[in-house]
CSV table of C-alpha atoms and ligand atoms in Angstrom, one decimal:
chain,number,residue,atom,x,y,z
A,657,UNK,CA,-17.9,-5.8,-15.2
A,658,UNK,CA,-14.9,-7.8,-14.4
A,659,UNK,CA,-14.4,-8.4,-10.7
A,660,UNK,CA,-10.8,-7.0,-10.8
A,661,UNK,CA,-12.0,-3.6,-12.2
A,662,UNK,CA,-12.2,-0.7,-9.8
A,663,UNK,CA,-15.7,0.3,-8.9
A,664,UNK,CA,-16.7,4.0,-9.0
A,665,UNK,CA,-16.5,5.6,-5.6
A,666,UNK,CA,-19.2,7.9,-4.2
A,667,UNK,CA,-18.2,11.5,-4.2
A,668,UNK,CA,-17.8,11.9,-0.4
A,669,UNK,CA,-15.1,9.3,-0.3
A,670,UNK,CA,-11.8,9.3,-2.3
A,671,UNK,CA,-9.2,6.7,-2.4
A,672,UNK,CA,-5.5,7.6,-2.3
A,673,UNK,CA,-3.0,4.9,-3.2
A,674,UNK,CA,0.1,5.1,-1.0
A,675,UNK,CA,3.2,3.2,-2.1
A,676,UNK,CA,4.4,0.2,-0.1
A,677,UNK,CA,6.8,-2.7,-0.6
A,678,UNK,CA,6.2,-5.7,-2.8
A,679,UNK,CA,4.1,-7.9,-3.0
A,680,UNK,CA,1.2,-5.6,-1.9
A,681,UNK,CA,2.6,-2.6,-3.8
A,682,UNK,CA,0.1,0.0,-2.4
A,683,UNK,CA,-2.2,0.6,0.6
A,684,UNK,CA,-5.5,2.2,0.1
A,685,UNK,CA,-6.0,5.3,2.2
A,686,UNK,CA,-9.5,6.8,2.2
A,687,UNK,CA,-10.3,10.5,2.4
A,688,UNK,CA,-13.8,11.1,3.6
A,689,UNK,CA,-15.3,14.6,3.2
A,690,UNK,CA,-17.1,16.1,6.2
A,691,UNK,CA,-20.0,18.6,6.0
A,692,UNK,CA,-17.8,21.3,7.6
A,693,UNK,CA,-15.2,21.1,4.8
A,694,UNK,CA,-12.7,19.1,6.8
A,695,UNK,CA,-11.7,15.5,6.0
A,696,UNK,CA,-11.2,12.2,7.8
A,697,UNK,CA,-8.2,10.1,6.7
A,698,UNK,CA,-8.5,6.3,7.1
A,699,UNK,CA,-5.2,4.4,7.2
A,700,UNK,CA,-2.6,6.9,6.0
A,701,UNK,CA,0.0,4.3,5.0
A,702,UNK,CA,3.6,3.4,5.9
A,703,UNK,CA,6.1,6.3,6.6
A,704,UNK,CA,8.9,7.1,4.2
A,705,UNK,CA,10.1,10.2,2.4
A,706,UNK,CA,8.3,9.0,-0.7
A,707,UNK,CA,4.9,8.5,1.1
A,708,UNK,CA,5.2,11.9,2.8
A,709,UNK,CA,5.5,13.5,-0.6
A,710,UNK,CA,2.6,11.4,-1.9
A,711,UNK,CA,0.4,12.8,0.8
A,712,UNK,CA,1.5,16.4,0.0
A,713,UNK,CA,0.6,15.8,-3.7
A,714,UNK,CA,-2.6,14.0,-2.9
A,715,UNK,CA,-3.9,16.7,-0.6
A,716,UNK,CA,-3.0,19.4,-3.2
A,717,UNK,CA,-4.7,17.6,-6.0
A,718,UNK,CA,-7.9,17.3,-3.9
A,719,UNK,CA,-7.7,21.1,-3.1
A,720,UNK,CA,-6.9,20.3,0.6
A,721,UNK,CA,-4.1,21.0,3.0
A,722,UNK,CA,-2.8,19.3,6.2
A,723,UNK,CA,-5.0,21.7,8.1
A,724,UNK,CA,-8.1,20.2,6.4
A,725,UNK,CA,-7.6,16.9,8.3
A,726,UNK,CA,-9.9,16.8,11.4
A,727,UNK,CA,-9.4,13.1,12.3
A,728,UNK,CA,-7.3,10.1,11.4
A,729,UNK,CA,-8.8,6.7,11.8
A,730,UNK,CA,-6.9,3.4,11.8
A,731,UNK,CA,-8.3,0.0,11.0
A,732,UNK,CA,-5.3,-1.7,12.7
A,733,UNK,CA,-1.7,-1.3,13.9
A,734,UNK,CA,0.3,-2.7,11.0
A,735,UNK,CA,3.0,-0.4,9.7
A,736,UNK,CA,1.4,-0.2,6.2
A,737,UNK,CA,-1.7,1.4,7.8
A,738,UNK,CA,-0.6,3.1,11.0
A,739,UNK,CA,2.9,4.2,9.8
A,740,UNK,CA,2.3,7.8,8.9
A,741,UNK,CA,-0.3,8.6,11.5
A,742,UNK,CA,2.1,10.0,14.1
A,743,UNK,CA,3.7,12.2,11.5
A,744,UNK,CA,0.3,13.4,10.3
A,745,UNK,CA,-0.8,14.0,13.9
A,746,UNK,CA,2.3,16.2,14.4
A,747,UNK,CA,1.5,18.2,11.3
A,748,UNK,CA,-2.3,18.6,12.0
A,749,UNK,CA,-2.9,18.1,15.7
A,750,UNK,CA,-5.8,15.8,14.7
A,751,UNK,CA,-6.9,12.9,16.9
A,752,UNK,CA,-5.8,9.4,15.8
A,753,UNK,CA,-8.4,6.8,16.6
A,754,UNK,CA,-7.8,3.0,16.8
A,755,UNK,CA,-9.1,0.2,19.1
A,756,UNK,CA,-7.5,-0.2,22.5
A,757,UNK,CA,-6.7,-3.9,21.6
A,758,UNK,CA,-4.7,-2.5,18.6
A,759,UNK,CA,-3.0,0.0,20.9
A,760,UNK,CA,-1.8,-2.9,23.1
A,761,UNK,CA,-0.6,-4.7,20.0
A,762,UNK,CA,1.4,-1.7,18.8
A,763,UNK,CA,3.0,-1.6,22.3
A,764,UNK,CA,3.8,-5.3,22.1
A,765,UNK,CA,5.5,-4.8,18.7
A,766,UNK,CA,7.3,-1.5,19.2
A,767,UNK,CA,6.8,-0.3,22.8
A,768,UNK,CA,9.8,0.4,25.0
A,769,UNK,CA,9.6,-3.1,26.6
A,770,UNK,CA,8.9,-4.9,23.3
A,771,UNK,CA,10.9,-8.1,22.9
A,772,UNK,CA,9.2,-9.6,19.8
A,773,UNK,CA,12.2,-8.8,17.5
A,774,UNK,CA,14.2,-11.3,19.5
A,775,UNK,CA,11.4,-13.7,20.6
A,776,UNK,CA,9.9,-14.3,17.2
A,777,UNK,CA,13.1,-15.4,15.4
A,778,UNK,CA,13.9,-17.7,18.4
A,779,UNK,CA,10.4,-19.2,18.2
A,780,UNK,CA,10.8,-19.8,14.5
A,781,UNK,CA,14.2,-21.5,15.2
A,782,UNK,CA,12.5,-23.9,17.7
A,783,UNK,CA,10.1,-24.7,14.9
A,784,UNK,CA,12.9,-25.7,12.5
A,785,UNK,CA,13.9,-22.5,10.8
A,786,UNK,CA,17.7,-22.5,10.0
A,787,UNK,CA,19.8,-20.0,12.1
A,788,UNK,CA,20.7,-17.8,9.1
A,789,UNK,CA,17.1,-17.4,8.1
A,790,UNK,CA,16.0,-16.6,11.7
A,791,UNK,CA,18.8,-14.0,11.9
A,792,UNK,CA,17.6,-12.4,8.6
A,793,UNK,CA,14.0,-12.2,10.1
A,794,UNK,CA,15.5,-10.4,13.2
A,795,UNK,CA,17.3,-7.8,11.0
A,796,UNK,CA,14.2,-7.4,8.9
A,797,UNK,CA,12.0,-6.7,11.9
A,798,UNK,CA,14.4,-4.1,13.2
A,799,UNK,CA,14.1,-2.2,9.9
A,800,UNK,CA,10.4,-1.4,10.4
A,801,UNK,CA,11.0,1.3,13.0
A,802,UNK,CA,11.5,4.1,10.5
A,803,UNK,CA,8.1,3.3,8.9
A,804,UNK,CA,6.1,3.8,12.1
A,805,UNK,CA,7.9,6.5,14.1
A,806,UNK,CA,6.7,8.6,15.8
A,807,UNK,CA,3.9,6.5,17.2
A,808,UNK,CA,0.7,8.5,17.4
A,809,UNK,CA,-1.2,9.4,20.6
A,810,UNK,CA,-4.4,7.3,20.3
A,811,UNK,CA,-8.0,8.1,21.2
A,812,UNK,CA,-9.6,4.7,21.4
A,813,UNK,CA,-12.7,3.4,19.5
A,814,UNK,CA,-14.3,0.2,20.6
A,815,UNK,CA,-16.4,-2.6,19.0
A,816,UNK,CA,-19.9,-1.4,18.3
A,817,UNK,CA,-19.1,2.3,18.7
A,818,UNK,CA,-20.5,4.7,16.0
A,819,UNK,CA,-18.2,7.1,14.3
A,820,UNK,CA,-19.2,10.0,12.0
A,821,UNK,CA,-17.1,10.0,8.8
A,822,UNK,CA,-18.0,11.5,5.4
A,823,UNK,CA,-21.2,12.9,6.8
A,824,UNK,CA,-22.6,9.5,7.8
A,825,UNK,CA,-22.5,7.0,10.7
A,826,UNK,CA,-20.2,4.0,10.6
A,827,UNK,CA,-20.2,1.3,13.2
A,828,UNK,CA,-16.9,-0.1,14.3
A,829,UNK,CA,-16.7,-3.9,14.0
A,830,UNK,CA,-13.8,-5.5,15.8
A,831,UNK,CA,-12.4,-8.8,14.4
A,832,UNK,CA,-9.1,-10.5,15.2
A,833,UNK,CA,-6.9,-13.0,13.4
A,834,UNK,CA,-5.2,-10.7,10.8
A,835,UNK,CA,-4.4,-8.2,13.6
A,836,UNK,CA,-5.8,-8.3,17.1
A,837,UNK,CA,-8.3,-5.4,17.6
A,838,UNK,CA,-8.8,-4.9,13.8
A,839,UNK,CA,-11.7,-2.6,13.1
A,840,UNK,CA,-13.9,-2.5,10.0
A,841,UNK,CA,-16.4,0.4,9.7
A,842,UNK,CA,-19.8,-0.4,8.4
A,843,UNK,CA,-22.4,2.1,7.2
A,844,UNK,CA,-25.8,0.3,7.2
A,845,UNK,CA,-27.6,3.1,5.5
A,846,UNK,CA,-25.5,3.0,2.3
A,847,UNK,CA,-24.4,-0.7,2.8
A,848,UNK,CA,-20.7,0.3,2.6
A,849,UNK,CA,-17.8,-1.1,4.6
A,850,UNK,CA,-14.3,0.1,5.1
A,851,UNK,CA,-12.8,-3.3,5.8
A,852,UNK,CA,-9.0,-2.7,6.2
A,853,UNK,CA,-7.2,-6.0,5.9
A,854,UNK,CA,-10.0,-8.1,7.4
A,855,UNK,CA,-11.4,-9.0,4.0
A,856,UNK,CA,-9.4,-8.4,0.8
A,857,UNK,CA,-10.2,-9.1,-2.8
A,858,UNK,CA,-7.9,-11.6,-4.6
A,859,UNK,CA,-5.5,-11.9,-1.6
A,860,UNK,CA,-6.1,-14.0,1.5
A,861,UNK,CA,-5.2,-11.7,4.4
A,862,UNK,CA,-2.3,-13.0,6.4
A,863,UNK,CA,-3.2,-14.8,9.6
A,864,UNK,CA,-0.2,-14.9,12.0
A,865,UNK,CA,0.7,-16.7,15.1
A,866,UNK,CA,3.1,-14.7,17.2
A,867,UNK,CA,4.1,-15.8,20.7
A,868,UNK,CA,2.7,-13.5,23.4
A,869,UNK,CA,-0.2,-12.3,21.1
A,870,UNK,CA,-3.5,-14.1,20.2
A,871,UNK,CA,-2.9,-17.8,20.8
A,872,UNK,CA,-5.7,-18.9,18.4
A,873,UNK,CA,-5.4,-16.4,15.5
A,874,UNK,CA,-7.0,-18.6,12.8
A,875,UNK,CA,-10.0,-19.3,15.0
A,876,UNK,CA,-10.3,-15.5,15.7
A,877,UNK,CA,-10.0,-14.8,12.0
A,878,UNK,CA,-12.6,-17.2,10.9
A,879,UNK,CA,-15.1,-16.1,13.6
A,880,UNK,CA,-14.5,-12.5,12.5
A,881,UNK,CA,-15.0,-13.3,8.8
A,882,UNK,CA,-18.3,-15.1,9.7
A,883,UNK,CA,-19.4,-12.0,11.6
A,884,UNK,CA,-18.5,-9.6,8.7
A,885,UNK,CA,-20.1,-12.0,6.2
A,886,UNK,CA,-23.5,-11.6,8.0
A,887,UNK,CA,-23.5,-7.8,7.3
A,888,UNK,CA,-25.6,-6.6,4.4
A,889,UNK,CA,-22.8,-5.0,2.2
A,890,UNK,CA,-23.0,-3.6,-1.3
A,891,UNK,CA,-19.6,-1.9,-1.6
A,892,UNK,CA,-16.4,-2.8,0.2
A,893,UNK,CA,-13.4,-0.5,0.5
A,894,UNK,CA,-10.4,-2.7,1.4
A,895,UNK,CA,-6.8,-1.8,2.6
A,896,UNK,CA,-5.2,-3.3,-0.6
A,897,UNK,CA,-6.2,-3.9,-4.2
A,898,UNK,CA,-9.4,-2.3,-5.5
A,899,UNK,CA,-12.8,-1.5,-3.9
A,900,UNK,CA,-15.1,-4.3,-4.7
A,901,UNK,CA,-18.7,-5.7,-4.8
A,902,UNK,CA,-19.6,-9.2,-3.7
A,903,UNK,CA,-18.3,-8.8,-0.2
A,904,UNK,CA,-20.4,-11.5,1.4
A,905,UNK,CA,-19.3,-14.0,-1.4
A,906,UNK,CA,-15.7,-13.1,-0.7
A,907,UNK,CA,-16.1,-13.9,3.0
A,908,UNK,CA,-17.5,-17.4,2.1
A,909,UNK,CA,-14.5,-17.9,-0.3
A,910,UNK,CA,-12.0,-16.9,2.4
A,911,UNK,CA,-13.4,-19.4,4.9
A,912,UNK,CA,-13.4,-22.2,2.4
A,913,UNK,CA,-9.7,-21.3,1.5
A,914,UNK,CA,-8.7,-21.8,5.1
A,915,UNK,CA,-10.5,-25.1,5.4
A,916,UNK,CA,-8.7,-26.3,2.3
A,917,UNK,CA,-5.4,-25.3,3.7
A,918,UNK,CA,-6.1,-26.9,7.0
A,919,UNK,CA,-6.9,-30.2,5.2
A,920,UNK,CA,-3.8,-30.1,3.0
A,921,UNK,CA,-1.6,-29.5,6.1
A,922,UNK,CA,-3.3,-32.3,8.1
A,923,UNK,CA,-2.7,-34.7,5.2
A,924,UNK,CA,1.0,-33.7,5.1
A,925,UNK,CA,1.4,-34.2,8.8
A,926,UNK,CA,-0.3,-37.6,8.5
A,927,UNK,CA,2.5,-38.8,6.2
A,928,UNK,CA,5.2,-38.1,8.7
A,929,UNK,CA,6.0,-35.8,11.7
A,930,UNK,CA,7.1,-32.4,10.3
A,931,UNK,CA,8.4,-29.1,11.7
A,932,UNK,CA,6.4,-26.0,11.1
A,933,UNK,CA,9.3,-24.7,8.9
A,934,UNK,CA,9.3,-27.7,6.6
A,935,UNK,CA,5.5,-27.5,6.4
A,936,UNK,CA,5.8,-23.8,5.6
A,937,UNK,CA,8.1,-24.6,2.6
A,938,UNK,CA,5.8,-27.3,1.5
A,939,UNK,CA,2.7,-25.1,1.7
A,940,UNK,CA,4.2,-21.9,0.3
A,941,UNK,CA,7.5,-22.0,-1.6
A,942,UNK,CA,11.2,-22.2,-0.8
A,943,UNK,CA,11.8,-19.0,-2.7
A,944,UNK,CA,10.3,-16.4,-0.4
A,945,UNK,CA,11.8,-13.1,0.5
A,946,UNK,CA,12.6,-12.6,4.2
A,947,UNK,CA,9.4,-10.5,4.6
A,948,UNK,CA,7.2,-13.2,2.9
A,949,UNK,CA,8.9,-16.0,4.8
A,950,UNK,CA,8.0,-14.4,8.2
A,951,UNK,CA,4.3,-14.2,7.2
A,952,UNK,CA,4.3,-17.6,5.6
A,953,UNK,CA,5.9,-19.1,8.8
A,954,UNK,CA,3.5,-17.4,11.2
A,955,UNK,CA,0.5,-18.4,9.0
A,956,UNK,CA,1.6,-22.0,8.9
A,957,UNK,CA,1.9,-21.9,12.7
A,958,UNK,CA,-1.6,-20.4,12.9
A,959,UNK,CA,-3.0,-23.2,10.9
A,960,UNK,CA,-1.1,-25.9,12.9
A,961,UNK,CA,-2.5,-24.3,16.1
A,962,UNK,CA,-6.0,-24.6,14.7
A,963,UNK,CA,-5.4,-28.3,13.9
A,964,UNK,CA,-4.2,-28.8,17.4
A,965,UNK,CA,-7.3,-27.0,18.8
A,966,UNK,CA,-9.5,-29.3,16.7
A,967,UNK,CA,-7.8,-32.4,18.2
A,968,UNK,CA,-6.3,-33.6,14.9
A,969,UNK,CA,-2.6,-32.8,15.4
A,970,UNK,CA,-0.3,-32.7,18.4
A,971,UNK,CA,2.8,-30.6,18.9
A,972,UNK,CA,5.7,-32.7,20.3
A,973,UNK,CA,8.9,-31.3,21.9
A,974,UNK,CA,12.0,-33.2,20.8
A,975,UNK,CA,15.0,-33.9,23.0
A,976,UNK,CA,16.9,-31.0,21.5
A,977,UNK,CA,14.1,-28.6,22.4
A,978,UNK,CA,12.8,-28.4,18.8
A,979,UNK,CA,9.1,-29.0,18.0
A,980,UNK,CA,7.5,-31.3,15.5
A,981,UNK,CA,3.9,-31.8,14.6
A,982,UNK,CA,2.4,-35.2,14.5
A,983,UNK,CA,-1.0,-36.7,13.8
A,984,UNK,CA,-3.1,-37.3,16.9
A,985,UNK,CA,-3.4,-41.1,17.4
B,1916,ZN,ZN1,-2.6,-5.7,8.0
B,1917,ZN,ZN1,-2.2,-4.0,5.1
């Protein structure tokens, strides 16, 4: 069997592909059938009139209705996972469960006192991003509100807690880096894992540095992947692309990928002091959409921060208040 082929799902768990924007194209929602005839929904997807319709159709084709939903579980707070949960909660009255760290992060992104839409573009500008690009990032971030409103009322789940879904017990495993408070759910009996965006096949999950959030996201990510890689897993159900085998192998690959990227960046910094923005264009491409540029920029900053933590690189403030990265002498 080719690695990219979808594996067959056990009958108590169904995948529903919900449309989202390029380049990911869809998010995997999972419907887990409970012994009392109700279902648990994991990660309903981003909100739009299209995705609301997709859920109506998906439930009908599974012989279910909104009233069948007894609980909604979120791996993390990103709009492509959490987005529809408030809307679904309004329709069903079902509890929405997510980690308390993720709740804090949703508050930091979209709460009443949130300043990130202003702070992040300013931060990028200090790291060399041209003003017009930083302004586009600001506008782009404002456009997310419609995908996540209304925000759900959350009942928290914490690391190590057990949750019944699909008639079996799953343990919540909290790992950071892709999103603070990200939960994967691991069923030791059947060796299955619902891994959200912590580990994806084919794609390396984005690891973002954002001011005011986790200050060491790549370290958090790599520690988390180590922890997940130690679990005995046969089948993995990710947030994007297809369910896959070889989960542990994939974790090893992702860690090696980040080590390679760190080395490549350190080599570039050693040639001459560089801004995070110029390094971002060097590492990714200069033809990114606004959405991709934001993630590429924050990922570059996350790697640079890790090089600083390892004592290989220093961040130097220039006279004009801009930052450059230099090799540590
Ligand atoms: Zn995510
Ligand atoms: Zn995602």
